[in-house]
Short mmCIF file of C-alpha atoms in Angstrom, two decimals:
data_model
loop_
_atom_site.label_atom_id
_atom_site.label_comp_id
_atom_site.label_asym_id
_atom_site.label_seq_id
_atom_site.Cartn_x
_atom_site.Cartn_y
_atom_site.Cartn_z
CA UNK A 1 -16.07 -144.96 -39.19
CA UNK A 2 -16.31 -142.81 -42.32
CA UNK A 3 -16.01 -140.19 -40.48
CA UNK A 4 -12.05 -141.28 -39.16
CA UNK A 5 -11.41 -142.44 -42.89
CA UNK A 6 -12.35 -139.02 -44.09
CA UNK A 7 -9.47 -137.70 -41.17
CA UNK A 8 -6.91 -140.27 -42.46
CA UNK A 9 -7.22 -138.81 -45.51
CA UNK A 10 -6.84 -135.39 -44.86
CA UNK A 11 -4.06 -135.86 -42.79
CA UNK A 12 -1.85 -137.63 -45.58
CA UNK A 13 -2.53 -134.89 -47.81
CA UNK A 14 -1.52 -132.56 -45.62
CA UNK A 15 1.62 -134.63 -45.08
CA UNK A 16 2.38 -134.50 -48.71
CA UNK A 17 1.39 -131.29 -48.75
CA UNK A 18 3.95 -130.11 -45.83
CA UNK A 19 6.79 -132.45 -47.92
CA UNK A 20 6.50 -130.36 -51.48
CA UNK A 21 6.83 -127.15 -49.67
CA UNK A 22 10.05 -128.66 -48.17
CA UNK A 23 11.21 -129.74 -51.09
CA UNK A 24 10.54 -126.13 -52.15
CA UNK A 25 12.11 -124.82 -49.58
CA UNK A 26 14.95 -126.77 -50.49
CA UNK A 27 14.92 -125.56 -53.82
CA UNK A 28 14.35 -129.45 -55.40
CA UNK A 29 13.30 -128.91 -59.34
CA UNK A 30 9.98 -129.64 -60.33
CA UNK A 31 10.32 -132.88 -61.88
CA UNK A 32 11.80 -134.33 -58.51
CA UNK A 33 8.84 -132.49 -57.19
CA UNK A 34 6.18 -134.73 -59.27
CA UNK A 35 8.24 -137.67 -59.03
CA UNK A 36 7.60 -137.52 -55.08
CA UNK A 37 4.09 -136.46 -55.63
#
């Protein structure tokens, strides 16, 4: 059970993590950057 949290978890910050360099990619500034974050 922890186990599946600990996956859940990882996986959203990955999302998140995959959306900022988008937004990089995109060439968003940094405060629309931390406002998503």
């Amino acid at each position: 059970m922890r186990l599946r949290e600990r996956e859940n978890e990882e996986r959203c910050a990955m999302r998140k993590h995959e959306l900022v360099l988008e937004l990089l990619r995109q060439r968003k500034s940094v405060k629309d950057i931390e406002e998503f974050v």
